Amino acid sequence: MTRSEPFSESILASPAKINLYLKVLGLREDGYHELDTLFYPVDDLHDTVRIEPGHDEHMYLRCPECPDLESTSNLIYKAWKAFGAATGFQPGMFVTLNKTVPMGGGLGGGSSNAATMLRWLNENAGPNALTTQELLALAATLGADVPFFLMDGPALARGIGEELTPASPGLSGMTLVLVMPDLHVDTPWAFQAWDEANDFRKIDDSLTTLGKDTKNPSPVSPLEVVNDLEPVVFAKHPTLRKIKEKLIQTGAAAAAMSGSGASLFGLYRNRDSAMSAVRALKENGTEIVVTECR
Ligand code: C5P
């Protein structure tokens, strides 16, 4: 397909993720942090991206629920631009983004939208298509979480989140309760607060080696959930600690914050306990998604 050829409309789901665990290994010279984290897709919570052929060479982005996102700083637009620059394939299009995944929730909504655009472009780029590795590398230039959304399932991540290994966290049969308080946490702030609380622990050689050992990921137990950003985020937003406590009180086998928050999740072995958590946590402004793990 060349840039002027028509294509048919696509309506694509752009799912959320949670971090089943998130360990911050240290601060890098470039300001990013080395992580050890386990990404888990939440397919039942997703934005919708509709791509229709354009009438010229531009992209026109509409977001009916969030006009603020209709800008060139939107990651969907940046993905389209970056893919065009890398491959020469940049078809004109109308994009409609219907937002369901909360922003500032630690659920990767914007990163997922970018990956959805990259995936579509690569599938339609014909001879201009990138290899999987090239596409992952391009995704990493857009954001640390973007490459994960090009994977097709849970993945262990090292580096800043871009060194990915498919993983099987073994949650089949468990019920996930995802709580999304009406509260936004700024990700750069959360990492900076972690730096301050951890005495700006710079990465040394041994930490770098640990963070890069993707060939031998540590075994993952569903109960091994920890999020190193919780102490600083909970100190600023004590209501989030209360939600975590309620998840545990209602019988969650494990509960944690996702990413830099503000969303939290509980994993339940028993669906009735999961539903009691929903009843206990449903308050004004708190959205909850319940989903069965596969
Ligand atoms: O890559 P992305 O733009 O999504 O990251 C947002 C911000 O989160 C970064 O600017 C950085 O402050 C912080 N971050 C980090 N270490 C990571 C991922 C994100 O410090 N591994």
PDB file of N, CA and C in Angstrom, residues 98-162:
ATOM      1  N   ASN A  98     -11.645   6.592  21.794  1.00  0.00           N
ATOM      2  CA  ASN A  98     -12.632   6.566  22.875  1.00  0.00           C
ATOM      3  C   ASN A  98     -11.933   6.077  24.124  1.00  0.00           C
ATOM      4  N   LYS A  99     -11.841   6.950  25.123  1.00  0.00           N
ATOM      5  CA  LYS A  99     -11.049   6.692  26.327  1.00  0.00           C
ATOM      6  C   LYS A  99     -11.899   6.020  27.401  1.00  0.00           C
ATOM      7  N   THR A 100     -11.425   4.907  27.893  1.00  0.00           N
ATOM      8  CA  THR A 100     -12.047   4.237  29.041  1.00  0.00           C
ATOM      9  C   THR A 100     -11.006   4.042  30.141  1.00  0.00           C
ATOM     10  N   VAL A 101      -9.770   3.766  29.735  1.00  0.00           N
ATOM     11  CA  VAL A 101      -8.682   3.549  30.699  1.00  0.00           C
ATOM     12  C   VAL A 101      -8.345   4.909  31.319  1.00  0.00           C
ATOM     13  N   PRO A 102      -8.429   5.012  32.658  1.00  0.00           N
ATOM     14  CA  PRO A 102      -8.155   6.315  33.265  1.00  0.00           C
ATOM     15  C   PRO A 102      -6.723   6.766  33.048  1.00  0.00           C
ATOM     16  N   MET A 103      -6.564   8.085  32.938  1.00  0.00           N
ATOM     17  CA  MET A 103      -5.212   8.632  32.798  1.00  0.00           C
ATOM     18  C   MET A 103      -4.620   8.853  34.190  1.00  0.00           C
ATOM     19  N   GLY A 104      -3.310   8.705  34.317  1.00  0.00           N
ATOM     20  CA  GLY A 104      -2.674   8.850  35.629  1.00  0.00           C
ATOM     21  C   GLY A 104      -3.092   7.738  36.571  1.00  0.00           C
ATOM     22  N   GLY A 105      -3.393   6.581  35.991  1.00  0.00           N
ATOM     23  CA  GLY A 105      -3.854   5.458  36.813  1.00  0.00           C
ATOM     24  C   GLY A 105      -2.835   4.333  36.935  1.00  0.00           C
ATOM     25  N   GLY A 106      -1.696   4.476  36.262  1.00  0.00           N
ATOM     26  CA  GLY A 106      -0.694   3.410  36.301  1.00  0.00           C
ATOM     27  C   GLY A 106      -1.104   2.213  35.466  1.00  0.00           C
ATOM     28  N   LEU A 107      -1.965   2.461  34.481  1.00  0.00           N
ATOM     29  CA  LEU A 107      -2.519   1.367  33.677  1.00  0.00           C
ATOM     30  C   LEU A 107      -2.037   1.391  32.227  1.00  0.00           C
ATOM     31  N   GLY A 108      -1.178   2.347  31.902  1.00  0.00           N
ATOM     32  CA  GLY A 108      -0.521   2.356  30.588  1.00  0.00           C
ATOM     33  C   GLY A 108      -1.407   2.746  29.422  1.00  0.00           C
ATOM     34  N   GLY A 109      -2.480   3.480  29.674  1.00  0.00           N
ATOM     35  CA  GLY A 109      -3.437   3.785  28.599  1.00  0.00           C
ATOM     36  C   GLY A 109      -2.799   4.460  27.388  1.00  0.00           C
ATOM     37  N   GLY A 110      -2.061   5.537  27.611  1.00  0.00           N
ATOM     38  CA  GLY A 110      -1.452   6.275  26.499  1.00  0.00           C
ATOM     39  C   GLY A 110      -0.431   5.418  25.758  1.00  0.00           C
ATOM     40  N   SER A 111       0.345   4.640  26.508  1.00  0.00           N
ATOM     41  CA  SER A 111       1.350   3.765  25.890  1.00  0.00           C
ATOM     42  C   SER A 111       0.668   2.705  25.029  1.00  0.00           C
ATOM     43  N   SER A 112      -0.448   2.196  25.539  1.00  0.00           N
ATOM     44  CA  SER A 112      -1.194   1.187  24.796  1.00  0.00           C
ATOM     45  C   SER A 112      -1.747   1.774  23.498  1.00  0.00           C
ATOM     46  N   ASN A 113      -2.248   3.002  23.558  1.00  0.00           N
ATOM     47  CA  ASN A 113      -2.766   3.658  22.348  1.00  0.00           C
ATOM     48  C   ASN A 113      -1.660   3.778  21.296  1.00  0.00           C
ATOM     49  N   ALA A 114      -0.462   4.156  21.753  1.00  0.00           N
ATOM     50  CA  ALA A 114       0.666   4.300  20.817  1.00  0.00           C
ATOM     51  C   ALA A 114       0.990   2.953  20.171  1.00  0.00           C
ATOM     52  N   ALA A 115       1.006   1.904  20.988  1.00  0.00           N
ATOM     53  CA  ALA A 115       1.320   0.574  20.461  1.00  0.00           C
ATOM     54  C   ALA A 115       0.247   0.105  19.478  1.00  0.00           C
ATOM     55  N   THR A 116      -1.005   0.444  19.762  1.00  0.00           N
ATOM     56  CA  THR A 116      -2.093   0.064  18.854  1.00  0.00           C
ATOM     57  C   THR A 116      -1.876   0.695  17.479  1.00  0.00           C
ATOM     58  N   MET A 117      -1.480   1.965  17.491  1.00  0.00           N
ATOM     59  CA  MET A 117      -1.202   2.652  16.213  1.00  0.00           C
ATOM     60  C   MET A 117      -0.006   2.015  15.504  1.00  0.00           C
ATOM     61  N   LEU A 118       1.067   1.738  16.242  1.00  0.00           N
ATOM     62  CA  LEU A 118       2.254   1.127  15.622  1.00  0.00           C
ATOM     63  C   LEU A 118       1.922  -0.226  15.004  1.00  0.00           C
ATOM     64  N   ARG A 119       1.145  -1.012  15.739  1.00  0.00           N
ATOM     65  CA  ARG A 119       0.773  -2.356  15.261  1.00  0.00           C
ATOM     66  C   ARG A 119      -0.014  -2.250  13.957  1.00  0.00           C
ATOM     67  N   TRP A 120      -1.003  -1.338  13.944  1.00  0.00           N
ATOM     68  CA  TRP A 120      -1.821  -1.164  12.740  1.00  0.00           C
ATOM     69  C   TRP A 120      -0.946  -0.734  11.564  1.00  0.00           C
ATOM     70  N   LEU A 121      -0.100   0.259  11.801  1.00  0.00           N
ATOM     71  CA  LEU A 121       0.758   0.767  10.711  1.00  0.00           C
ATOM     72  C   LEU A 121       1.638  -0.345  10.175  1.00  0.00           C
ATOM     73  N   ASN A 122       2.228  -1.123  11.095  1.00  0.00           N
ATOM     74  CA  ASN A 122       3.155  -2.161  10.625  1.00  0.00           C
ATOM     75  C   ASN A 122       2.428  -3.248   9.839  1.00  0.00           C
ATOM     76  N   GLU A 123       1.188  -3.551  10.277  1.00  0.00           N
ATOM     77  CA  GLU A 123       0.418  -4.581   9.562  1.00  0.00           C
ATOM     78  C   GLU A 123      -0.001  -4.105   8.174  1.00  0.00           C
ATOM     79  N   ASN A 124      -0.076  -2.768   7.992  1.00  0.00           N
ATOM     80  CA  ASN A 124      -0.535  -2.236   6.713  1.00  0.00           C
ATOM     81  C   ASN A 124       0.592  -1.666   5.861  1.00  0.00           C
ATOM     82  N   ALA A 125       1.803  -1.780   6.330  1.00  0.00           N
ATOM     83  CA  ALA A 125       2.927  -1.105   5.664  1.00  0.00           C
ATOM     84  C   ALA A 125       3.499  -1.897   4.494  1.00  0.00           C
ATOM     85  N   GLY A 126       3.013  -3.123   4.283  1.00  0.00           N
ATOM     86  CA  GLY A 126       3.510  -3.926   3.155  1.00  0.00           C
ATOM     87  C   GLY A 126       5.024  -4.041   3.194  1.00  0.00           C
ATOM     88  N   PRO A 127       5.686  -3.724   2.061  1.00  0.00           N
ATOM     89  CA  PRO A 127       7.148  -3.891   2.013  1.00  0.00           C
ATOM     90  C   PRO A 127       7.891  -2.949   2.956  1.00  0.00           C
ATOM     91  N   ASN A 128       7.208  -1.905   3.446  1.00  0.00           N
ATOM     92  CA  ASN A 128       7.866  -0.970   4.372  1.00  0.00           C
ATOM     93  C   ASN A 128       7.834  -1.464   5.817  1.00  0.00           C
ATOM     94  N   ALA A 129       7.193  -2.607   6.055  1.00  0.00           N
ATOM     95  CA  ALA A 129       7.021  -3.071   7.448  1.00  0.00           C
ATOM     96  C   ALA A 129       8.363  -3.291   8.125  1.00  0.00           C
ATOM     97  N   LEU A 130       8.389  -3.029   9.424  1.00  0.00           N
ATOM     98  CA  LEU A 130       9.584  -3.255  10.232  1.00  0.00           C
ATOM     99  C   LEU A 130       9.589  -4.689  10.747  1.00  0.00           C
ATOM    100  N   THR A 131      10.765  -5.181  11.100  1.00  0.00           N
ATOM    101  CA  THR A 131      10.830  -6.467  11.789  1.00  0.00           C
ATOM    102  C   THR A 131      10.313  -6.264  13.220  1.00  0.00           C
ATOM    103  N   THR A 132      10.005  -7.355  13.889  1.00  0.00           N
ATOM    104  CA  THR A 132       9.520  -7.255  15.269  1.00  0.00           C
ATOM    105  C   THR A 132      10.509  -6.493  16.134  1.00  0.00           C
ATOM    106  N   GLN A 133      11.784  -6.807  16.006  1.00  0.00           N
ATOM    107  CA  GLN A 133      12.802  -6.138  16.828  1.00  0.00           C
ATOM    108  C   GLN A 133      12.870  -4.647  16.518  1.00  0.00           C
ATOM    109  N   GLU A 134      12.771  -4.299  15.227  1.00  0.00           N
ATOM    110  CA  GLU A 134      12.798  -2.877  14.853  1.00  0.00           C
ATOM    111  C   GLU A 134      11.580  -2.148  15.405  1.00  0.00           C
ATOM    112  N   LEU A 135      10.434  -2.817  15.355  1.00  0.00           N
ATOM    113  CA  LEU A 135       9.204  -2.190  15.852  1.00  0.00           C
ATOM    114  C   LEU A 135       9.280  -1.984  17.372  1.00  0.00           C
ATOM    115  N   LEU A 136       9.820  -2.982  18.075  1.00  0.00           N
ATOM    116  CA  LEU A 136       9.981  -2.857  19.536  1.00  0.00           C
ATOM    117  C   LEU A 136      10.930  -1.704  19.868  1.00  0.00           C
ATOM    118  N   ALA A 137      12.004  -1.583  19.085  1.00  0.00           N
ATOM    119  CA  ALA A 137      12.973  -0.504  19.344  1.00  0.00           C
ATOM    120  C   ALA A 137      12.331   0.864  19.092  1.00  0.00           C
ATOM    121  N   LEU A 138      11.526   0.952  18.039  1.00  0.00           N
ATOM    122  CA  LEU A 138      10.840   2.223  17.752  1.00  0.00           C
ATOM    123  C   LEU A 138       9.854   2.538  18.883  1.00  0.00           C
ATOM    124  N   ALA A 139       9.157   1.508  19.350  1.00  0.00           N
ATOM    125  CA  ALA A 139       8.187   1.695  20.444  1.00  0.00           C
ATOM    126  C   ALA A 139       8.875   2.251  21.685  1.00  0.00           C
ATOM    127  N   ALA A 140      10.088   1.767  21.966  1.00  0.00           N
ATOM    128  CA  ALA A 140      10.800   2.204  23.175  1.00  0.00           C
ATOM    129  C   ALA A 140      11.164   3.681  23.111  1.00  0.00           C
ATOM    130  N   THR A 141      11.279   4.227  21.901  1.00  0.00           N
ATOM    131  CA  THR A 141      11.596   5.662  21.798  1.00  0.00           C
ATOM    132  C   THR A 141      10.381   6.512  22.178  1.00  0.00           C
ATOM    133  N   LEU A 142       9.203   5.904  22.180  1.00  0.00           N
ATOM    134  CA  LEU A 142       7.974   6.660  22.496  1.00  0.00           C
ATOM    135  C   LEU A 142       7.642   6.632  23.980  1.00  0.00           C
ATOM    136  N   GLY A 143       8.098   5.606  24.692  1.00  0.00           N
ATOM    137  CA  GLY A 143       7.816   5.505  26.123  1.00  0.00           C
ATOM    138  C   GLY A 143       8.220   4.140  26.641  1.00  0.00           C
ATOM    139  N   ALA A 144       8.561   4.098  27.924  1.00  0.00           N
ATOM    140  CA  ALA A 144       9.104   2.865  28.504  1.00  0.00           C
ATOM    141  C   ALA A 144       8.107   1.703  28.465  1.00  0.00           C
ATOM    142  N   ASP A 145       6.802   1.991  28.542  1.00  0.00           N
ATOM    143  CA  ASP A 145       5.797   0.922  28.586  1.00  0.00           C
ATOM    144  C   ASP A 145       5.288   0.513  27.196  1.00  0.00           C
ATOM    145  N   VAL A 146       5.641   1.285  26.167  1.00  0.00           N
ATOM    146  CA  VAL A 146       5.025   1.034  24.848  1.00  0.00           C
ATOM    147  C   VAL A 146       5.392  -0.351  24.286  1.00  0.00           C
ATOM    148  N   PRO A 147       6.680  -0.795  24.365  1.00  0.00           N
ATOM    149  CA  PRO A 147       7.004  -2.114  23.777  1.00  0.00           C
ATOM    150  C   PRO A 147       6.149  -3.245  24.347  1.00  0.00           C
ATOM    151  N   PHE A 148       5.852  -3.184  25.655  1.00  0.00           N
ATOM    152  CA  PHE A 148       5.058  -4.278  26.240  1.00  0.00           C
ATOM    153  C   PHE A 148       3.748  -4.488  25.491  1.00  0.00           C
ATOM    154  N   PHE A 149       3.124  -3.391  25.066  1.00  0.00           N
ATOM    155  CA  PHE A 149       1.814  -3.523  24.420  1.00  0.00           C
ATOM    156  C   PHE A 149       1.906  -4.108  23.012  1.00  0.00           C
ATOM    157  N   LEU A 150       3.126  -4.347  22.540  1.00  0.00           N
ATOM    158  CA  LEU A 150       3.290  -5.069  21.270  1.00  0.00           C
ATOM    159  C   LEU A 150       3.420  -6.568  21.505  1.00  0.00           C
ATOM    160  N   MET A 151       3.529  -6.962  22.766  1.00  0.00           N
ATOM    161  CA  MET A 151       3.604  -8.386  23.104  1.00  0.00           C
ATOM    162  C   MET A 151       2.165  -8.918  23.154  1.00  0.00           C
ATOM    163  N   ASP A 152       2.015 -10.222  23.149  1.00  0.00           N
ATOM    164  CA  ASP A 152       0.654 -10.752  23.186  1.00  0.00           C
ATOM    165  C   ASP A 152       0.367 -11.482  24.477  1.00  0.00           C
ATOM    166  N   GLY A 153       0.760 -10.936  25.601  1.00  0.00           N
ATOM    167  CA  GLY A 153       0.490 -11.592  26.866  1.00  0.00           C
ATOM    168  C   GLY A 153       1.393 -11.046  27.950  1.00  0.00           C
ATOM    169  N   PRO A 154       1.334 -11.648  29.148  1.00  0.00           N
ATOM    170  CA  PRO A 154       2.157 -11.168  30.250  1.00  0.00           C
ATOM    171  C   PRO A 154       3.643 -11.217  29.891  1.00  0.00           C
ATOM    172  N   ALA A 155       4.396 -10.285  30.450  1.00  0.00           N
ATOM    173  CA  ALA A 155       5.829 -10.264  30.154  1.00  0.00           C
ATOM    174  C   ALA A 155       6.598  -9.692  31.339  1.00  0.00           C
ATOM    175  N   LEU A 156       7.733 -10.319  31.556  1.00  0.00           N
ATOM    176  CA  LEU A 156       8.680  -9.842  32.553  1.00  0.00           C
ATOM    177  C   LEU A 156       9.502  -8.743  31.890  1.00  0.00           C
ATOM    178  N   ALA A 157       9.700  -7.627  32.578  1.00  0.00           N
ATOM    179  CA  ALA A 157      10.446  -6.525  31.966  1.00  0.00           C
ATOM    180  C   ALA A 157      11.609  -6.114  32.835  1.00  0.00           C
ATOM    181  N   ARG A 158      12.715  -5.823  32.197  1.00  0.00           N
ATOM    182  CA  ARG A 158      13.902  -5.273  32.847  1.00  0.00           C
ATOM    183  C   ARG A 158      14.288  -4.014  32.077  1.00  0.00           C
ATOM    184  N   GLY A 159      15.494  -3.487  32.359  1.00  0.00           N
ATOM    185  CA  GLY A 159      15.865  -2.206  31.761  1.00  0.00           C
ATOM    186  C   GLY A 159      14.916  -1.149  32.305  1.00  0.00           C
ATOM    187  N   ILE A 160      14.442  -0.239  31.451  1.00  0.00           N
ATOM    188  CA  ILE A 160      13.453   0.740  31.925  1.00  0.00           C
ATOM    189  C   ILE A 160      12.031   0.228  31.677  1.00  0.00           C
ATOM    190  N   GLY A 161      11.942  -1.035  31.256  1.00  0.00           N
ATOM    191  CA  GLY A 161      10.648  -1.648  30.976  1.00  0.00           C
ATOM    192  C   GLY A 161      10.580  -2.192  29.560  1.00  0.00           C
ATOM    193  N   GLU A 162      11.687  -2.013  28.823  1.00  0.00           N
ATOM    194  CA  GLU A 162      11.668  -2.350  27.390  1.00  0.00           C
ATOM    195  C   GLU A 162      12.330  -3.687  27.078  1.00  0.00           C
TER     196      GLU A 162
END
